[in-house]
Amino acid sequence: MSLVRLKIKGISYSQTQNGAYALILNEVDGERKLPIVIGAFEAQSIAIALEKEIRPPRPLTHDLFKNFADRFDVVVKQVIIHKLVDGVFYSSLICERDKIEEIIDARTSDAIALALRFQAPIFTYKNILDKAGIYLKVDPKKEDDEDTEDSVLIEDIINEELEFLDNDDYNSNSLEELHNLLAEAVANEDYETAAKIRDEISKR
């Protein structure tokens, strides 16, 4: 199976889950986006890694892992999002020490937080992106605005509280209604809701 390289597009607030965020990954040589729901701590850790100039006074868990790995000459070479089951993404860290490669299972949010700290590339398999990716036709005039809007400042992630919203239940919607809702969510760039609807469609 062929691998597709991904880059981090941004982090947005979850509109349906309290205390959660949507991490948006974008394929490097394409326009599809892969939304992944992550927790607030992981969102904070990823945002801090993205903001190079911001250093926490004490190392976060992922920073501790990086310091530990550096001390014992372990390098994370790449991260692969290798499986999607019932809306849950599974990932692996491809590590190397003394020219010996090891594969370590990891939560996707942790894997990406570490990939940023090791400056390691992030990949997924083409079949996963085909199944879970959201294809957007971008208006070239709006590209610069989207780059700004898709990113969430670290101060927002650390300091602002999420507004509580009940989870949407799509069990009662027909398949046609789900596809219409998906198109509407994508048009509104509500990637987290689109991911939930996409998962419900996949279950059907």
mmCIF file of C-alpha atoms in Angstrom:
data_model
loop_
_atom_site.group_PDB
_atom_site.id
_atom_site.type_symbol
_atom_site.label_atom_id
_atom_site.label_comp_id
_atom_site.label_asym_id
_atom_site.label_seq_id
_atom_site.Cartn_x
_atom_site.Cartn_y
_atom_site.Cartn_z
ATOM 1 C CA MET A 1 0.000 0.000 0.000
ATOM 2 C CA SER A 2 1.306 3.434 -0.942
ATOM 3 C CA LEU A 3 1.971 6.058 1.718
ATOM 4 C CA VAL A 4 0.730 9.640 1.509
ATOM 5 C CA ARG A 5 2.606 12.369 3.357
ATOM 6 C CA LEU A 6 0.562 14.703 5.550
ATOM 7 C CA LYS A 7 1.195 18.101 7.081
ATOM 8 C CA ILE A 8 -0.583 19.864 9.925
ATOM 9 C CA LYS A 9 -3.064 22.400 8.600
ATOM 10 C CA GLY A 10 -4.298 23.639 11.956
ATOM 11 C CA ILE A 11 -6.289 22.954 15.097
ATOM 12 C CA SER A 12 -9.907 24.002 15.552
ATOM 13 C CA TYR A 13 -12.274 23.867 18.490
ATOM 14 C CA SER A 14 -14.620 20.886 18.598
ATOM 15 C CA GLN A 15 -18.178 22.034 18.059
ATOM 16 C CA THR A 16 -19.760 18.841 19.347
ATOM 17 C CA GLN A 17 -17.489 17.493 22.099
ATOM 18 C CA ASN A 18 -16.713 19.245 25.339
ATOM 19 C CA GLY A 19 -12.971 19.503 25.990
ATOM 20 C CA ALA A 20 -12.000 18.273 22.524
ATOM 21 C CA TYR A 21 -10.338 19.727 19.436
ATOM 22 C CA ALA A 22 -10.126 18.763 15.782
ATOM 23 C CA LEU A 23 -6.605 18.360 14.420
ATOM 24 C CA ILE A 24 -6.648 19.013 10.669
ATOM 25 C CA LEU A 25 -4.064 17.198 8.545
ATOM 26 C CA ASN A 26 -3.629 18.012 4.868
ATOM 27 C CA GLU A 27 -2.079 15.790 2.211
ATOM 28 C CA VAL A 28 1.134 17.394 0.957
ATOM 29 C CA ASP A 29 0.470 16.827 -2.743
ATOM 30 C CA GLY A 30 -3.287 17.300 -2.716
ATOM 31 C CA GLU A 31 -6.225 19.140 -1.227
ATOM 32 C CA ARG A 32 -7.853 16.475 0.948
ATOM 33 C CA LYS A 33 -8.010 17.084 4.666
ATOM 34 C CA LEU A 34 -8.032 14.473 7.414
ATOM 35 C CA PRO A 35 -9.812 15.666 10.607
ATOM 36 C CA ILE A 36 -8.860 13.833 13.826
ATOM 37 C CA VAL A 37 -10.547 14.502 17.174
ATOM 38 C CA ILE A 38 -8.004 14.960 19.988
ATOM 39 C CA GLY A 39 -8.092 15.971 23.650
ATOM 40 C CA ALA A 40 -7.270 19.384 25.094
ATOM 41 C CA PHE A 41 -3.903 18.309 26.566
ATOM 42 C CA GLU A 42 -2.737 16.848 23.250
ATOM 43 C CA ALA A 43 -3.965 19.954 21.396
ATOM 44 C CA GLN A 44 -1.960 22.119 23.800
ATOM 45 C CA SER A 45 1.155 19.980 23.353
ATOM 46 C CA ILE A 46 0.885 20.068 19.544
ATOM 47 C CA ALA A 47 0.240 23.821 19.535
ATOM 48 C CA ILE A 48 3.292 24.474 21.728
ATOM 49 C CA ALA A 49 5.441 22.405 19.358
ATOM 50 C CA LEU A 50 4.107 24.409 16.398
ATOM 51 C CA GLU A 51 4.884 27.715 18.120
ATOM 52 C CA LYS A 52 8.671 27.468 18.114
ATOM 53 C CA GLU A 53 9.195 30.559 20.232
ATOM 54 C CA ILE A 54 7.033 29.411 23.149
ATOM 55 C CA ARG A 55 8.762 27.232 25.752
ATOM 56 C CA PRO A 56 6.895 25.947 28.819
ATOM 57 C CA PRO A 57 8.733 26.519 32.118
ATOM 58 C CA ARG A 58 8.800 22.757 32.759
ATOM 59 C CA PRO A 59 8.828 19.980 30.122
ATOM 60 C CA LEU A 60 5.466 18.578 29.072
ATOM 61 C CA THR A 61 5.065 14.806 28.802
ATOM 62 C CA HIS A 62 6.011 14.809 25.107
ATOM 63 C CA ASP A 63 9.012 17.030 25.830
ATOM 64 C CA LEU A 64 10.094 14.579 28.537
ATOM 65 C CA PHE A 65 9.828 11.712 26.030
ATOM 66 C CA LYS A 66 11.983 13.693 23.582
ATOM 67 C CA ASN A 67 14.603 14.458 26.244
ATOM 68 C CA PHE A 68 14.621 10.815 27.344
ATOM 69 C CA ALA A 69 14.992 9.604 23.751
ATOM 70 C CA ASP A 70 17.807 12.076 23.062
ATOM 71 C CA ARG A 71 19.690 10.899 26.148
ATOM 72 C CA PHE A 72 19.561 7.277 24.973
ATOM 73 C CA ASP A 73 20.086 8.002 21.257
ATOM 74 C CA VAL A 74 16.591 6.991 20.151
ATOM 75 C CA VAL A 75 15.264 8.839 17.106
ATOM 76 C CA VAL A 76 11.675 8.900 15.821
ATOM 77 C CA LYS A 77 12.166 8.617 12.063
ATOM 78 C CA GLN A 78 8.529 8.856 10.983
ATOM 79 C CA VAL A 79 4.921 8.453 12.080
ATOM 80 C CA ILE A 80 2.427 6.330 10.168
ATOM 81 C CA ILE A 81 -1.341 6.499 10.688
ATOM 82 C CA HIS A 82 -1.914 2.894 9.685
ATOM 83 C CA LYS A 83 -5.469 1.949 10.647
ATOM 84 C CA LEU A 84 -8.972 3.410 11.015
ATOM 85 C CA VAL A 85 -11.578 1.438 12.972
ATOM 86 C CA ASP A 86 -14.984 2.870 13.972
ATOM 87 C CA GLY A 87 -13.712 6.411 13.620
ATOM 88 C CA VAL A 88 -10.567 5.788 15.705
ATOM 89 C CA PHE A 89 -7.163 6.290 14.058
ATOM 90 C CA TYR A 90 -4.255 4.013 15.021
ATOM 91 C CA SER A 91 -0.660 5.091 14.575
ATOM 92 C CA SER A 92 2.891 3.794 14.865
ATOM 93 C CA LEU A 93 6.190 5.456 15.700
ATOM 94 C CA ILE A 94 9.049 4.239 13.525
ATOM 95 C CA CYS A 95 12.075 4.573 15.819
ATOM 96 C CA GLU A 96 15.759 3.882 15.336
ATOM 97 C CA ARG A 97 18.638 3.240 17.753
ATOM 98 C CA ASP A 98 22.079 1.965 16.770
ATOM 99 C CA LYS A 99 20.753 1.480 13.218
ATOM 100 C CA ILE A 100 18.088 -0.930 14.531
ATOM 101 C CA GLU A 101 14.522 0.013 13.635
ATOM 102 C CA GLU A 102 11.617 -0.559 16.009
ATOM 103 C CA ILE A 103 7.888 0.031 15.571
ATOM 104 C CA ILE A 104 5.984 1.337 18.601
ATOM 105 C CA ASP A 105 2.200 1.589 18.835
ATOM 106 C CA ALA A 106 0.901 5.040 19.829
ATOM 107 C CA ARG A 107 -2.222 7.151 19.975
ATOM 108 C CA THR A 108 -2.354 9.357 16.896
ATOM 109 C CA SER A 109 -2.395 12.574 18.935
ATOM 110 C CA ASP A 110 0.714 11.487 20.883
ATOM 111 C CA ALA A 111 2.439 10.304 17.709
ATOM 112 C CA ILE A 112 1.922 13.663 15.999
ATOM 113 C CA ALA A 113 3.031 15.615 19.074
ATOM 114 C CA LEU A 114 6.259 13.581 19.031
ATOM 115 C CA ALA A 115 6.678 13.849 15.254
ATOM 116 C CA LEU A 116 6.776 17.632 15.616
ATOM 117 C CA ARG A 117 9.446 17.448 18.316
ATOM 118 C CA PHE A 118 11.614 15.064 16.274
ATOM 119 C CA GLN A 119 10.851 16.902 13.022
ATOM 120 C CA ALA A 120 9.702 13.552 11.659
ATOM 121 C CA PRO A 121 7.381 13.241 8.654
ATOM 122 C CA ILE A 122 3.777 12.070 9.089
ATOM 123 C CA PHE A 123 2.257 9.554 6.687
ATOM 124 C CA THR A 124 -0.952 7.617 6.201
ATOM 125 C CA TYR A 125 -1.945 4.934 3.731
ATOM 126 C CA LYS A 126 -3.780 5.947 0.591
ATOM 127 C CA ASN A 127 -6.763 3.711 1.401
ATOM 128 C CA ILE A 128 -7.247 5.473 4.762
ATOM 129 C CA LEU A 129 -7.170 8.891 3.107
ATOM 130 C CA ASP A 130 -9.569 7.639 0.422
ATOM 131 C CA LYS A 131 -11.968 6.491 3.148
ATOM 132 C CA ALA A 132 -11.678 9.300 5.687
ATOM 133 C CA GLY A 133 -10.275 12.290 3.811
ATOM 134 C CA ILE A 134 -12.469 15.268 3.022
ATOM 135 C CA TYR A 135 -11.899 16.733 -0.423
ATOM 136 C CA LEU A 136 -12.250 20.495 -0.669
ATOM 137 C CA LYS A 137 -12.229 22.595 -3.797
ATOM 138 C CA VAL A 138 -10.396 25.710 -2.698
ATOM 139 C CA ASP A 139 -11.038 29.126 -4.190
ATOM 140 C CA PRO A 140 -7.528 30.474 -4.927
ATOM 141 C CA LYS A 141 -8.629 33.945 -3.778
ATOM 142 C CA LYS A 142 -9.426 32.539 -0.330
ATOM 143 C CA GLU A 143 -6.323 30.413 0.211
ATOM 144 C CA ASP A 144 -4.445 33.063 2.191
ATOM 145 C CA ASP A 145 -7.459 33.681 4.430
ATOM 146 C CA GLU A 146 -7.927 29.957 5.029
ATOM 147 C CA ASP A 147 -4.318 29.520 6.103
ATOM 148 C CA THR A 148 -4.911 32.116 8.793
ATOM 149 C CA GLU A 149 -8.341 30.891 9.869
ATOM 150 C CA ASP A 150 -7.370 27.222 10.121
ATOM 151 C CA SER A 151 -4.700 27.894 12.732
ATOM 152 C CA VAL A 152 -5.514 28.347 16.399
ATOM 153 C CA LEU A 153 -3.162 30.453 18.507
ATOM 154 C CA ILE A 154 -1.524 28.743 21.459
ATOM 155 C CA GLU A 155 -2.991 31.348 23.816
ATOM 156 C CA ASP A 156 -6.501 30.366 22.711
ATOM 157 C CA ILE A 157 -5.850 26.678 23.356
ATOM 158 C CA ILE A 158 -4.298 27.236 26.759
ATOM 159 C CA ASN A 159 -6.558 29.933 28.157
ATOM 160 C CA GLU A 160 -10.040 29.714 26.631
ATOM 161 C CA GLU A 161 -12.677 27.304 27.937
ATOM 162 C CA LEU A 162 -14.697 25.319 25.432
ATOM 163 C CA GLU A 163 -18.408 25.957 25.268
ATOM 164 C CA PHE A 164 -20.342 22.776 26.104
ATOM 165 C CA LEU A 165 -22.423 21.412 23.248
ATOM 166 C CA ASP A 166 -24.243 18.080 23.240
ATOM 167 C CA ASN A 167 -23.046 15.399 20.831
ATOM 168 C CA ASP A 168 -25.060 15.191 17.648
ATOM 169 C CA ASP A 169 -26.787 11.878 17.142
ATOM 170 C CA TYR A 170 -26.976 10.944 13.471
ATOM 171 C CA ASN A 171 -28.534 7.503 13.946
ATOM 172 C CA SER A 172 -31.970 8.757 12.930
ATOM 173 C CA ASN A 173 -30.774 10.382 9.694
ATOM 174 C CA SER A 174 -31.076 8.605 6.380
ATOM 175 C CA LEU A 175 -27.995 8.008 4.239
ATOM 176 C CA GLU A 176 -29.107 10.724 1.824
ATOM 177 C CA GLU A 177 -29.548 13.175 4.707
ATOM 178 C CA LEU A 178 -26.104 12.275 6.021
ATOM 179 C CA HIS A 179 -24.497 13.018 2.667
ATOM 180 C CA ASN A 180 -26.308 16.364 2.549
ATOM 181 C CA LEU A 181 -25.167 17.177 6.101
ATOM 182 C CA LEU A 182 -21.605 16.184 5.192
ATOM 183 C CA ALA A 183 -21.616 18.512 2.186
ATOM 184 C CA GLU A 184 -22.971 21.323 4.362
ATOM 185 C CA ALA A 185 -20.346 20.755 7.081
ATOM 186 C CA VAL A 186 -17.537 20.732 4.519
ATOM 187 C CA ALA A 187 -18.886 23.908 2.905
ATOM 188 C CA ASN A 188 -18.857 25.575 6.324
ATOM 189 C CA GLU A 189 -15.356 24.201 7.014
ATOM 190 C CA ASP A 190 -16.698 22.482 10.133
ATOM 191 C CA TYR A 191 -14.216 19.640 9.846
ATOM 192 C CA GLU A 192 -14.919 18.050 13.211
ATOM 193 C CA THR A 193 -18.640 17.680 12.487
ATOM 194 C CA ALA A 194 -17.809 16.452 8.986
ATOM 195 C CA ALA A 195 -15.571 13.783 10.511
ATOM 196 C CA LYS A 196 -18.415 12.560 12.748
ATOM 197 C CA ILE A 197 -20.859 12.398 9.843
ATOM 198 C CA ARG A 198 -18.243 10.657 7.703
ATOM 199 C CA ASP A 199 -17.751 8.020 10.414
ATOM 200 C CA GLU A 200 -21.521 7.431 10.617
ATOM 201 C CA ILE A 201 -21.674 6.983 6.838
ATOM 202 C CA SER A 202 -18.760 4.517 7.015
ATOM 203 C CA LYS A 203 -20.600 2.463 9.648
ATOM 204 C CA ARG A 204 -23.629 2.148 7.355
#
